[in-house]
CSV table of C-alpha atoms and ligand atoms in Angstrom, one decimal:
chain,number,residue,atom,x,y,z
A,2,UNK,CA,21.9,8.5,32.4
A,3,UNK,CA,22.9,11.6,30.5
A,4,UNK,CA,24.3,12.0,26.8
A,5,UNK,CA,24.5,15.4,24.2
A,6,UNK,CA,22.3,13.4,22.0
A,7,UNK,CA,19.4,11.4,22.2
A,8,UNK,CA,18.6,9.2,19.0
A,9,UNK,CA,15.1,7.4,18.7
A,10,UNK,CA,15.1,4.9,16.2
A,11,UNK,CA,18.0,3.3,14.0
A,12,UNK,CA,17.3,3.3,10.5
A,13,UNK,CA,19.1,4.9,8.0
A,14,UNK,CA,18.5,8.6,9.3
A,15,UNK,CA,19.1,7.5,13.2
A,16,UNK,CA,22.6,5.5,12.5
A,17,UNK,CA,24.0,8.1,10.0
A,18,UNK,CA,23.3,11.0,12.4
A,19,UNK,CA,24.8,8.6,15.1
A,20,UNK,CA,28.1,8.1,13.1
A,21,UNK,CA,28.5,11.8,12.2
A,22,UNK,CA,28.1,12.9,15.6
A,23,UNK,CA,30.6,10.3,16.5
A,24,UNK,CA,33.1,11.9,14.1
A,25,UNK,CA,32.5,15.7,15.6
A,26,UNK,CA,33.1,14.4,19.0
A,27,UNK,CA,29.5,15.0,19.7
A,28,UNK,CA,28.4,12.1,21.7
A,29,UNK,CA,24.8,10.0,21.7
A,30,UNK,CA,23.0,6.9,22.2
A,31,UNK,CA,20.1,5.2,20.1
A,32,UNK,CA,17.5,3.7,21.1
A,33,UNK,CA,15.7,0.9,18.6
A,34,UNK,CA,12.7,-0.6,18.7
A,35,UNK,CA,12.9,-3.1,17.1
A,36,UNK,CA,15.8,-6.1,17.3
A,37,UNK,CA,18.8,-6.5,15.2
A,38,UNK,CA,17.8,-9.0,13.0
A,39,UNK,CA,14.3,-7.5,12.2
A,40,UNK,CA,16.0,-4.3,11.1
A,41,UNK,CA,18.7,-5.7,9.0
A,42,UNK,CA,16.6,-7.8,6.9
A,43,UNK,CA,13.5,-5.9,6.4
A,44,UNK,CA,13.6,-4.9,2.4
A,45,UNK,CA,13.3,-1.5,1.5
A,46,UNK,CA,14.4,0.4,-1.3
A,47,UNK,CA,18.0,0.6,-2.7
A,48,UNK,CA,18.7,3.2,-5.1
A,49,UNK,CA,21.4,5.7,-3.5
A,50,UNK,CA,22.6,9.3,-4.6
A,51,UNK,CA,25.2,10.7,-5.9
A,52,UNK,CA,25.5,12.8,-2.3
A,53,UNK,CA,24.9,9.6,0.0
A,54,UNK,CA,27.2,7.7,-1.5
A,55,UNK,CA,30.3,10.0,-0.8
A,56,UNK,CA,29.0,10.7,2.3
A,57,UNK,CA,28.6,7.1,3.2
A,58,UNK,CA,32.7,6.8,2.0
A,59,UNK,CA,33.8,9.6,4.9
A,60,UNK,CA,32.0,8.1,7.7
A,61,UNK,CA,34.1,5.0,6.7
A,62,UNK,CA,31.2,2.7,5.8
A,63,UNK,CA,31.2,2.4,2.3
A,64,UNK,CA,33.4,-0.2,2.0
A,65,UNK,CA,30.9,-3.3,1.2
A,66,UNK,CA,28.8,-0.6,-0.9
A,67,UNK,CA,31.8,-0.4,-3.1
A,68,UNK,CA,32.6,-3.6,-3.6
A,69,UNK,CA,29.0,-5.0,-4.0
A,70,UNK,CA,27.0,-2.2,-4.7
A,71,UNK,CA,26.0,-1.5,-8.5
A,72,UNK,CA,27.1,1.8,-10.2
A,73,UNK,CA,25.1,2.9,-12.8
A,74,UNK,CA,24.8,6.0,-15.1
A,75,UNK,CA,21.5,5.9,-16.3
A,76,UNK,CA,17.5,5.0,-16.6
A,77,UNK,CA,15.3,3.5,-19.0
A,78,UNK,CA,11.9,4.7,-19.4
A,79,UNK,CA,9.6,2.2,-21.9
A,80,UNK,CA,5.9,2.4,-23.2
A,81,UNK,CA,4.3,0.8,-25.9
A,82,UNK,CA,7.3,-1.6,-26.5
A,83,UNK,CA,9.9,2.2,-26.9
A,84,UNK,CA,12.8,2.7,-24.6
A,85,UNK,CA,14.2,6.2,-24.5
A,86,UNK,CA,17.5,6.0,-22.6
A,87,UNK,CA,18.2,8.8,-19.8
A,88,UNK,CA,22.1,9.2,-19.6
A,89,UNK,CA,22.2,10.5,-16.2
A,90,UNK,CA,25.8,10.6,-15.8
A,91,UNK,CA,26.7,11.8,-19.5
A,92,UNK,CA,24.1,14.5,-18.9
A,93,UNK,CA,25.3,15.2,-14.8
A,94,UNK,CA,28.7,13.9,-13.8
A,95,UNK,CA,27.0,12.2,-11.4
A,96,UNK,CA,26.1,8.4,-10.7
A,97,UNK,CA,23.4,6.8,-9.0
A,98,UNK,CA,24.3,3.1,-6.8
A,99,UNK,CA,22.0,0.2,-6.2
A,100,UNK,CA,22.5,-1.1,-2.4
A,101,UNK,CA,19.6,-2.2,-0.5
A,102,UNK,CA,18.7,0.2,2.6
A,103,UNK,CA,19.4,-2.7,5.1
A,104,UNK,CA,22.9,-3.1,3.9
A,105,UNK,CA,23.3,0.5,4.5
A,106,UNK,CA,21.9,-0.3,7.7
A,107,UNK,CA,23.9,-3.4,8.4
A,108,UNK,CA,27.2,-1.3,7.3
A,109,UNK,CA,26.6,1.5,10.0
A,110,UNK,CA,25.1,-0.7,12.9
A,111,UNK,CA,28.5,-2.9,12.3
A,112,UNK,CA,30.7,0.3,12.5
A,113,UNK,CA,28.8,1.9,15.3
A,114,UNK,CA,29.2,-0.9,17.5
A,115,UNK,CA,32.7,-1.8,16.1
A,116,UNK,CA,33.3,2.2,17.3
A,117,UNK,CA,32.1,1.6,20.4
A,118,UNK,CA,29.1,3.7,19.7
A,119,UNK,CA,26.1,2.6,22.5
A,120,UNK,CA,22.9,1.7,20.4
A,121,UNK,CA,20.2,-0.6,22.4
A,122,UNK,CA,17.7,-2.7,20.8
A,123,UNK,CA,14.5,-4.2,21.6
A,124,UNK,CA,13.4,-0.9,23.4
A,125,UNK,CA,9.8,-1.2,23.6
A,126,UNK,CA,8.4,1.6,25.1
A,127,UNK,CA,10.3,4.9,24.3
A,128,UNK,CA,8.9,8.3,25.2
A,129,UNK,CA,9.9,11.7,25.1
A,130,UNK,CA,9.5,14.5,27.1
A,131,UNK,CA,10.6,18.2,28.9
A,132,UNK,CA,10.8,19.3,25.2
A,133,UNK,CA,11.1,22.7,25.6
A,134,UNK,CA,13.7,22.6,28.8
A,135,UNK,CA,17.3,22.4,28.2
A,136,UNK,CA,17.3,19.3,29.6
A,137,UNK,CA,15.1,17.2,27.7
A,138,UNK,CA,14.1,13.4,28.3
A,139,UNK,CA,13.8,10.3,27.1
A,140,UNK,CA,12.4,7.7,29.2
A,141,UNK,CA,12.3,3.7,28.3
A,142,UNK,CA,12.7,0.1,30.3
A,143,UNK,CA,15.5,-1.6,29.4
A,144,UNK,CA,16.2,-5.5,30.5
A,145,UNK,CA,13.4,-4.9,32.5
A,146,UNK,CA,14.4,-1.8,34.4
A,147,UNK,CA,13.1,1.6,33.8
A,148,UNK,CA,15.1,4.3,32.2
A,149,UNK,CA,16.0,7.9,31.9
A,150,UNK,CA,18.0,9.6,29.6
A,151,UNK,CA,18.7,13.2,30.0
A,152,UNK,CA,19.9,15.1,26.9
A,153,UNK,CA,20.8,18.1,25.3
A,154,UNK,CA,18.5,17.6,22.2
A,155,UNK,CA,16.4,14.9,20.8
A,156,UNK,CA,16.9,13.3,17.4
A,157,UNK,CA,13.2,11.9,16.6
A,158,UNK,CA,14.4,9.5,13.7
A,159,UNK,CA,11.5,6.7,14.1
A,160,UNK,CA,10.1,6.6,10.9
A,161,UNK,CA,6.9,7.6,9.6
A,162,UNK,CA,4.9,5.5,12.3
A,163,UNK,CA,7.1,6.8,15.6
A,164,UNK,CA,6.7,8.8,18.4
A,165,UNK,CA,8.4,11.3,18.1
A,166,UNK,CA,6.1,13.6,15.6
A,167,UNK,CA,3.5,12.9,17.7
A,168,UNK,CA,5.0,14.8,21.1
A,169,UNK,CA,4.6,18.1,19.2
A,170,UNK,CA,2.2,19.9,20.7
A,171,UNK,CA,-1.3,19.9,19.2
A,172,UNK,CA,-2.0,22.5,16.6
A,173,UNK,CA,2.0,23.3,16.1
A,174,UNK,CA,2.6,21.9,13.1
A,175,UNK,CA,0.8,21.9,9.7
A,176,UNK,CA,0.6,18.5,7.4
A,177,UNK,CA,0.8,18.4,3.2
A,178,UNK,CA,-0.6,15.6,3.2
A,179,UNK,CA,-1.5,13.0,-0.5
A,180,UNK,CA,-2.6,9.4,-0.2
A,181,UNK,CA,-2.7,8.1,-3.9
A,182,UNK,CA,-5.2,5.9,-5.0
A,183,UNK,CA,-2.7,3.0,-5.3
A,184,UNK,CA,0.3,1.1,-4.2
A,185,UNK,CA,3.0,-0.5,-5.2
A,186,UNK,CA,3.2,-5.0,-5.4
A,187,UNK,CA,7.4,-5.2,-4.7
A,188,UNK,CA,8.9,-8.7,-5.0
A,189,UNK,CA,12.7,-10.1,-4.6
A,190,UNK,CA,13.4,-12.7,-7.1
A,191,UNK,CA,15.9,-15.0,-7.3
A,192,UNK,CA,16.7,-14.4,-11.3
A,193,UNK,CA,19.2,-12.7,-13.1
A,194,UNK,CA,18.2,-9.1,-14.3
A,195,UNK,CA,17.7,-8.8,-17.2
A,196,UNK,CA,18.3,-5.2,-17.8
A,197,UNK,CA,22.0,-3.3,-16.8
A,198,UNK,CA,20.1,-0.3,-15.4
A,199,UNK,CA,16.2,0.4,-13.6
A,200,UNK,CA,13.4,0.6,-16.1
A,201,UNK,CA,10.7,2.8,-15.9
A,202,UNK,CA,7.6,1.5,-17.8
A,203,UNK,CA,4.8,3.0,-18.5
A,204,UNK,CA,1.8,1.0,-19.2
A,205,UNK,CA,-2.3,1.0,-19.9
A,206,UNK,CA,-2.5,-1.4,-17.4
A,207,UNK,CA,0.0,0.8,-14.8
A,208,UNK,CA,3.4,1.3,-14.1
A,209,UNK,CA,5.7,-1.6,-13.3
A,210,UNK,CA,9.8,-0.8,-12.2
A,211,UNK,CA,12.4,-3.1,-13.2
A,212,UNK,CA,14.9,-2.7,-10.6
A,213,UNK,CA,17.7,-5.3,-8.8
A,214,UNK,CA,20.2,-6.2,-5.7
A,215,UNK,CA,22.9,-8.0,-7.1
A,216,UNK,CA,23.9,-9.9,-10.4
A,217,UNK,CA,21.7,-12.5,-9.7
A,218,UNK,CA,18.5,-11.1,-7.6
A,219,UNK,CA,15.9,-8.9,-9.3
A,220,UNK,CA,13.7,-6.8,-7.7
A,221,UNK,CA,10.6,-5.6,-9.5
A,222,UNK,CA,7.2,-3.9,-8.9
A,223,UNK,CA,3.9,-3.4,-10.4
A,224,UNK,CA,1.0,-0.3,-9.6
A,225,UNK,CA,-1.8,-1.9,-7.8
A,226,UNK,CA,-5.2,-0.4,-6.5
A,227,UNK,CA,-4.7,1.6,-2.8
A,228,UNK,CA,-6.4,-1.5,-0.6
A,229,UNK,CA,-5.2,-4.2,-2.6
A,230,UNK,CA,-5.2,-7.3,-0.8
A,231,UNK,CA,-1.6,-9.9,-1.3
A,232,UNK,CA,-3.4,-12.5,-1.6
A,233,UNK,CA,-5.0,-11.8,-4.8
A,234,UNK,CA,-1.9,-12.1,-6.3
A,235,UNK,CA,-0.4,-15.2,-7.3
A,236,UNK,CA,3.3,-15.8,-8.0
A,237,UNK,CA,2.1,-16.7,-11.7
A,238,UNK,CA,0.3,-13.5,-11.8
A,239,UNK,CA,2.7,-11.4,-10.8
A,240,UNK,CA,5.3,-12.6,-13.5
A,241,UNK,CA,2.0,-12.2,-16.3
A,242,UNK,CA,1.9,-8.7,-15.7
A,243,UNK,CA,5.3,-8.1,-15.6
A,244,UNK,CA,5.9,-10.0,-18.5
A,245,UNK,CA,2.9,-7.3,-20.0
A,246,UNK,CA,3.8,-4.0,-18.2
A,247,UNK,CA,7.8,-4.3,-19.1
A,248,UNK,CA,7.2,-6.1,-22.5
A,249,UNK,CA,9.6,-4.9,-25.1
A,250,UNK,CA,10.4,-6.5,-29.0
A,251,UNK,CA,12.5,-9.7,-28.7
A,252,UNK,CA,13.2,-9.0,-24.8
A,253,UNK,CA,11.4,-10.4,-21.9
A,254,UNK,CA,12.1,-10.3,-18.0
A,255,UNK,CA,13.6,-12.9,-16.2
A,256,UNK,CA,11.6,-15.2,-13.6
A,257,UNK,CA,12.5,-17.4,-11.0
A,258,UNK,CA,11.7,-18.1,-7.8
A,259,UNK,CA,10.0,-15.3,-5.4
A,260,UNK,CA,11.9,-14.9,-2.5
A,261,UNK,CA,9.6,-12.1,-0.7
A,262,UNK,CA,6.5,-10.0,-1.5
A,263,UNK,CA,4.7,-7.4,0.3
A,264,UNK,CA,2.5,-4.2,-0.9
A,265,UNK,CA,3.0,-0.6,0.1
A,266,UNK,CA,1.2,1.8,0.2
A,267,UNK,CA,1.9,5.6,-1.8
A,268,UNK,CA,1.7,8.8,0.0
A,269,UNK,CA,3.1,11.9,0.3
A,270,UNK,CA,3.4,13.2,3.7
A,271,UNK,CA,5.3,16.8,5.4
A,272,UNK,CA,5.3,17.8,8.3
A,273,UNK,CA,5.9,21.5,9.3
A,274,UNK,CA,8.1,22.5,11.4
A,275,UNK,CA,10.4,19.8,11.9
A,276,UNK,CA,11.2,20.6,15.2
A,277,UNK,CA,9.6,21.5,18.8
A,278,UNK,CA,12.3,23.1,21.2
A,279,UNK,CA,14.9,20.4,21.6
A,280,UNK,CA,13.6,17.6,19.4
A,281,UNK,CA,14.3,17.7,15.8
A,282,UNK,CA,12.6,15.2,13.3
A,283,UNK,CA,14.7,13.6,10.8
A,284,UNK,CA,13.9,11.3,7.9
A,285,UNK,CA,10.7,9.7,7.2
A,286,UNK,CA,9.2,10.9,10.7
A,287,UNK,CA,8.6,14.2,9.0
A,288,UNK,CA,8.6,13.0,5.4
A,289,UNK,CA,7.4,10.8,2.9
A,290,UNK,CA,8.2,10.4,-0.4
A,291,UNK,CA,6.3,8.4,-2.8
A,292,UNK,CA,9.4,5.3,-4.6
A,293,UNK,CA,9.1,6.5,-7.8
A,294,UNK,CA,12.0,8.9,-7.3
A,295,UNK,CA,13.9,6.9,-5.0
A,296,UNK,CA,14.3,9.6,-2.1
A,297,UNK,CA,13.5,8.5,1.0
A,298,UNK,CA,16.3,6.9,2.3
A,299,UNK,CA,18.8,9.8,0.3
A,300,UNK,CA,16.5,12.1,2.3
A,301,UNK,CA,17.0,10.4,5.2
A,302,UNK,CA,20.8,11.0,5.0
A,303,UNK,CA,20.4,14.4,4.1
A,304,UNK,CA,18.6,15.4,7.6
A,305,UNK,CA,21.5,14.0,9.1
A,306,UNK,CA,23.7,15.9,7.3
A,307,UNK,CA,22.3,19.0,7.8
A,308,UNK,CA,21.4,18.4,11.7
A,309,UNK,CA,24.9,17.1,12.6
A,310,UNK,CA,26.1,20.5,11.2
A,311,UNK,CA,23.5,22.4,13.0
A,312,UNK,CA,24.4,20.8,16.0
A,313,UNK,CA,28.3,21.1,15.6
A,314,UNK,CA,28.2,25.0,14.8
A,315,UNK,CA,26.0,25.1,18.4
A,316,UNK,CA,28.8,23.1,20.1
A,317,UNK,CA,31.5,24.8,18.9
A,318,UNK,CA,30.5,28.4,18.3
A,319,UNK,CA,27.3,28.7,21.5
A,320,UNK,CA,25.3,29.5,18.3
A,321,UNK,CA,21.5,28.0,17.9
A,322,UNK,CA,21.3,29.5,14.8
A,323,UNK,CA,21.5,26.5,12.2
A,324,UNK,CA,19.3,24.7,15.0
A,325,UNK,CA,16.8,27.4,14.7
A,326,UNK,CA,16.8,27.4,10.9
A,327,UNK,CA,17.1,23.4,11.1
A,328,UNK,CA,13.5,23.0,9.1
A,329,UNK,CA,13.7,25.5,6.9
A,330,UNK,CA,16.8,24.5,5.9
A,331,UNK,CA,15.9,20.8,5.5
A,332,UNK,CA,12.4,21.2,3.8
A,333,UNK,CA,14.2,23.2,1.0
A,334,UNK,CA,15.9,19.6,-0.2
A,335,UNK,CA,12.8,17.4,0.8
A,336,UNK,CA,10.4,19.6,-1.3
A,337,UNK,CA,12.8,19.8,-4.1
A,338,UNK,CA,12.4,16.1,-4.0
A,339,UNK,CA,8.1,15.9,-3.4
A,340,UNK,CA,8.0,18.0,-6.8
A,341,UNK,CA,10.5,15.5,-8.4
A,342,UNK,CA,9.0,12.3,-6.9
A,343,UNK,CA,5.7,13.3,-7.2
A,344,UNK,CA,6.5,14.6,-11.5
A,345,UNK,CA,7.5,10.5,-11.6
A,346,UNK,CA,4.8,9.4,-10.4
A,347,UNK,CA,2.3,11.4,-12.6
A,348,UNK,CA,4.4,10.8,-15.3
A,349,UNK,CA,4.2,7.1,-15.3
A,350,UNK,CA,1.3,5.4,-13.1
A,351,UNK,CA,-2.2,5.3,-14.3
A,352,UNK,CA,-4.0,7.5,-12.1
A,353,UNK,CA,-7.3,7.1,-13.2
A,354,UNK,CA,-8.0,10.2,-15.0
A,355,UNK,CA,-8.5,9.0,-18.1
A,356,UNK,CA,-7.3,9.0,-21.8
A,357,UNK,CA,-6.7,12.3,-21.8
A,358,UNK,CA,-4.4,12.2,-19.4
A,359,UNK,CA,-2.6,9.0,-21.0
A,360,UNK,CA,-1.6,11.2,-24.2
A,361,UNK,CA,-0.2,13.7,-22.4
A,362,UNK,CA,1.7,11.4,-20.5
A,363,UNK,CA,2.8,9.8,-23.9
A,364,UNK,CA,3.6,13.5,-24.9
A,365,UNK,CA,5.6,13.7,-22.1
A,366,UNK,CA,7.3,10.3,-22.5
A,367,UNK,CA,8.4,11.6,-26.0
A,368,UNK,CA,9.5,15.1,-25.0
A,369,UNK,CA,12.3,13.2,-22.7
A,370,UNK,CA,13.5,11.0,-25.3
A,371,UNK,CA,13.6,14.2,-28.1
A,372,UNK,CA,14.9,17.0,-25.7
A,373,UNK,CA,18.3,17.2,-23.6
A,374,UNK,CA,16.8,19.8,-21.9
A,375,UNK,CA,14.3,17.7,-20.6
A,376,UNK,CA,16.0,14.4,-19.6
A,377,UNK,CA,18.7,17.0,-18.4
A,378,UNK,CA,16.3,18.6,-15.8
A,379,UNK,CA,14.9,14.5,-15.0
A,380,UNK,CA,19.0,13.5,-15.0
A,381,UNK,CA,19.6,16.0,-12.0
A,382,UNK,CA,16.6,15.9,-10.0
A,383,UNK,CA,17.6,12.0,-9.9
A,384,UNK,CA,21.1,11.8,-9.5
A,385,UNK,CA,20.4,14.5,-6.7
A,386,UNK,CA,21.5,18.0,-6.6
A,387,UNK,CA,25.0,18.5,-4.9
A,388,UNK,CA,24.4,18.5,-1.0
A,389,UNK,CA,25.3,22.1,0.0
A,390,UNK,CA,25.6,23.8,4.0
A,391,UNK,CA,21.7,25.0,3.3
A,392,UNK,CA,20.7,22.4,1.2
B,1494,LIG,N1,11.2,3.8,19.5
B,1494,LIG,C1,12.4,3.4,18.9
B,1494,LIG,N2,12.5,3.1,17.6
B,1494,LIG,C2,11.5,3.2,16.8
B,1494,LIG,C3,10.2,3.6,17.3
B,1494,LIG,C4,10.1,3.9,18.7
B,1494,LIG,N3,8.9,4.2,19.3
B,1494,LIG,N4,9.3,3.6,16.3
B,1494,LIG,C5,10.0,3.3,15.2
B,1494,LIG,N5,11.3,3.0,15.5
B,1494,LIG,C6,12.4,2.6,14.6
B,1494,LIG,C7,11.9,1.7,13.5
B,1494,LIG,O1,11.9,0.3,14.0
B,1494,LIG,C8,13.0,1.9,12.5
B,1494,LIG,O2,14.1,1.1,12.6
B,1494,LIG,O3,12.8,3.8,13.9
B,1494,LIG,C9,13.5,3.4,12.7
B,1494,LIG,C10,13.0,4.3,11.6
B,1494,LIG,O4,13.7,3.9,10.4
B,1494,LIG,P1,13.1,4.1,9.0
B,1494,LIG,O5,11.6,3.8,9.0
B,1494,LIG,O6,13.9,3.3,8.1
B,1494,LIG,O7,13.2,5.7,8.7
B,1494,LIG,P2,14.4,6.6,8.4
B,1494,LIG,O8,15.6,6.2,9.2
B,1494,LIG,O9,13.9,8.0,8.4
B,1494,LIG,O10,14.8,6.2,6.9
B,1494,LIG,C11,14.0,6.6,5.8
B,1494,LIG,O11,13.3,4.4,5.3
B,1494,LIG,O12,11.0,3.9,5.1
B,1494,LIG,C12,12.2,4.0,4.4
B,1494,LIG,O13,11.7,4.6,2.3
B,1494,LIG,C13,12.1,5.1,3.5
B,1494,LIG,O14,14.2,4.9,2.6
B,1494,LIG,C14,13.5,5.6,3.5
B,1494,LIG,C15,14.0,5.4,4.8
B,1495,LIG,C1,14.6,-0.2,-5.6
B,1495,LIG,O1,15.7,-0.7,-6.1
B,1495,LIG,O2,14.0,-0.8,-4.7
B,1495,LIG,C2,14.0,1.0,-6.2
B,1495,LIG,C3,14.7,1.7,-7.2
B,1495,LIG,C4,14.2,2.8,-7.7
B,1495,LIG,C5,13.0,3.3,-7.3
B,1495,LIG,C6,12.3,2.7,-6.2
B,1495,LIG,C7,12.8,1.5,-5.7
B,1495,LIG,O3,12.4,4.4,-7.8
């Protein structure tokens, strides 16, 4: 078997990559390991930029996201029963969506296959190797038989927990690396927000996110200790501290039946370079994000972006020169966004530090709701600075 590109893994950075390299004339296959139905309802985050949006409308899968996704133009960050309002679209000219990542992902697997685009799931056992040849390869069984896949570059979009990273060579690449001492308690709810747009809350007892899917499903979150165990945490429990975290004069959240709950844990996570001869990592196998800032999955996309381009100037032109500069180019965005999603998360979670650190939070807090200056600076890093050839 032989293709130009070789895609491991189809999440949101694999299947975007796979749909712009469709549209160059550049053609690929991706591999999954997981099956379809596992990776079109596992729940992820959902809040999409300004630049993935649009670029989600020219590959011709934005469709559904238009209808049933939920524009909105601005934040609410809340502590101590205050609200200070951040109006990112006043403030940007740009809008922020909600859509859950596995409707992205349902949207592109349906027009990739609907395309005619070959994507194989349930691929157990991919691995990678001739790296630095011009022919690199990936090998895998499929129904039962053993496979190989020559290529002309691989795309290692497998997540955080792939394979891919780990075929650099030892020693090549340096990890910034920050585990924090807590996670995030997510839960889907079948109850009617009761908010228009995400709040950001602030709290003694930790942060808690007010966030949705749809008209009628809530999604919401609560900062729990790094280790915490599910378990612990009752359905009753969960909608106390809410109720506490988000509380607000005359106002309370809405509750109703728990439809899923899981924790995650927070890091932040880079790998340097991104790339090893002729695999490039994309997405969440070089980077990770901490939610607060709602980047991952825009990062994601942004790889994609920016590789697809790489790779069309070297099929067009016989130039490797955006290939070479792939990572530099790439880590410029996803460190823009560490600084911005790591500032959210000091900004709002209790990390431990003390009361001291609580007033200047608090300070901080303030500053946003008294200075354009500063929500400006919040509005733009959030909405997402506009995508650019080296950035
Ligand atoms: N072989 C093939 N596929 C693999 C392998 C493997 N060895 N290992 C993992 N995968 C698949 C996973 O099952 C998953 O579908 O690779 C895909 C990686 O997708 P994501 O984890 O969604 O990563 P990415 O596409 O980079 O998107 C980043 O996902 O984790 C969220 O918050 C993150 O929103 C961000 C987004
Ligand atoms: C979500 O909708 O799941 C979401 C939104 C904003 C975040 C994180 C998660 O910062």
């Amino acid at each position: 078997m032989r293709t130009q590109v070789g895609i491991v893994g189809g999440g949101p950075a694999g299947l975007t990559l796979a749909l712009l390299l469709e549209r160059q004339g550049i053609e690929c296959v991706v591999l999954e390991s997981r099956s379809r139905e596992y990776v079109e309802r596992r729940v992820r985050a959902g809040l999409l930029e300004h630049n993935t949006v649009s670029l989600l409308h020219e590959l011709g899968v934005g469709d559904r996201m238009g209808r049933e996704g939920l524009r909105h133009g601005g934040i609410y960050l809340r502590r101590q029963c205050r609200t200070t309002h951040i109006p990112i679209t006043k403030l940007t000219g740009r809008h922020i969506t909600i859509y859950g990542q596995q409707e992205v992902v349902k949207d592109e697997i349906a027009a990739w296959c609907e395309r005619g685009g070959a994507l194989h799931f349930e691929v157990p056992d991919v691995a990678v190797g001739d790296l630095e040849s011009d022919r690199p390869v990936i090998e895998f069984t499929l129904e039962g038989s053993h496979e190989r896949l020559e290529c002309d570059f691989i795309a290692g979009c497998d997540g955080f927990h792939g394979i891919c990273r780990a075929a650099l060579p030892d020693g090549l690449a340096v990890h910034y690396d920050y585990e924090y001492p807590f996670g995030w308690l997510g839960i889907l709810a079948d109850a009617a927000p009761a908010t228009d747009e995400l709040i950001y809350a602030w709290h003694e007892r930790g942060f808690a996110l007010y966030t949705m899917r749809s008209s009628t499903i809530s999604r919401l979150y609560i900062q729990v200790p790094a280790g915490e165990r599910l378990e612990k945490w009752s359905d009753a429990r969960i909608w106390q501290e809410l109720q506490i975290r988000l509380a607000s004069e005359g106002w309370s959240v809405n509750e109703g039946p728990i439809l899923e709950k899981g924790i995650t844990p927070m890091r932040t996570f880079v790998c340097e370079p991104m790339q090893f001869g002729n695999l490039f990592l994309l997405g969440d196998a070089a980077h990770i994000v901490p939610p607060t800032g709602a980047k991952g999955l825009n990062l994601a996309v942004n790889d994609a972006r920016l590789f697809a381009e790489a790779l069309s100037s070297f099929y067009t032109s016989g130039s490797r020169s955006a290939l070479d500069a792939f990572t530099e180019t790439a880590l410029r965005r996803v460190w823009r966004a560490q600084d911005f999603s790591n500032y959210m998360t000091q900004l709002l979670h209790d990390l431990g530090r003390g009361p001291f650190d609580r007033m200047l939070q608090l300070s901080r807090l303030d500053y946003l709701g008294q200075s354009t200056a500063a929500a400006h600076s919040l509005a733009e890093n959030y909405a997402g600075l506009p995508a650019a050839p080296d950035f």
